[in-house]
Amino acid sequence: MIIVIKPNTSREQVEEVMVEVQKLGYDPRPIFGTEQTVIAAIGDERTHHTLESLNAMPQVEKVLPVQKRHKLVSRESHPGDTVVNVDGVKIGGANPFCLMAGPCSVESEEQLLTTAHAVKAAGATILRGGAFKPRTSPYEFQGLGKEGLRLLALAKKETGLKIITEVLSERHVDEVAASCDILQIGARNAQNFQLLIECARTGKPILLKRGLSEKIEEWLLGAEYLLAHGNGNVMFCERGIRTFETYTRNTLDLAAVAVAKKESHLPVIVDPSQGCGRADLVRALCKGAVAMAADGLLIEVHPHPAEALSDGQQQLDFAGFAALVKDLQPLLAAMGRTVA
Ligand code: PEP
Ligand code: MN
């Protein structure tokens, strides 16, 4: 860390700061300038105490970190792309672009199985579907819970598709892990650190959505929790953030995809469905995601979107999904990617 001292500070006052730096476990190296002095604090700031508390000293102007806080997630720690192996389906690196698709919520056996067959026929390798749903109102459909997990397991057995579903609570982690292949941590839980730790413990691949108002650094640090707790099978998912805009449900932040790809070695998935909340825009956002070098898409598909128990306005029907996948082919080819 670098500690910038205020102009016209006496040597004694600089030494006072150096004593504090030493107490916090760093080696202080002062650089006396004609106008201003800075102290370089040598030590590993990712494992040592933070020096930000030194801002409390009146002679300190500011404290600047030098190292990144997301050490395991950073590209510096792992220059190559991480490939996440989802029960045989590989995501990231030079592997095929991954299509995850299915209904927002698991509603019935017929709804889930017909959707599973349709998305598989169009090229998806992973079936999505919420069994436990995070709904804004307690009066809205909350998901089928355990019955939803049973139906997802059935769909896997019938189609061979891998399963992704959301874990809402620490109480459900083991149950969800037993019947699915990827644990989805939703936007509302993106910084529920105890849930993150419990999910990491299962060793299962994890898809970490970006929080509704989460800064990219916080998102990277959420993934750092998972890696620091021994689970390296992590994927980021950009799903739109909350802004002042109301034409779209959220503002899909494609720049965050580019940042995550640059800062981190983990695969990045884009969810255009929550990202804009409008079925008519999903295709355009998918194209953007492919162009930003995302590793896959998470798309909501429903047999009859108008009858969906959640998020009907943003779900594609089967024909819409098949047409979308076809439409993406030339773009994927231009990016050097194939679909499984
Ligand atoms: C979902 O995927 O249906 C969902 C609820 O996602 P998010 O957590 O991104 O809102
Ligand atoms: Mn949804």
XYZ file of C-alpha atoms in Angstrom, residues 106 172 230 307:
4
model
C -40.442 -25.279 -12.903
C -31.460 -26.187 0.905
C -11.919 -24.459 -2.008
C -49.286 -18.559 -19.214
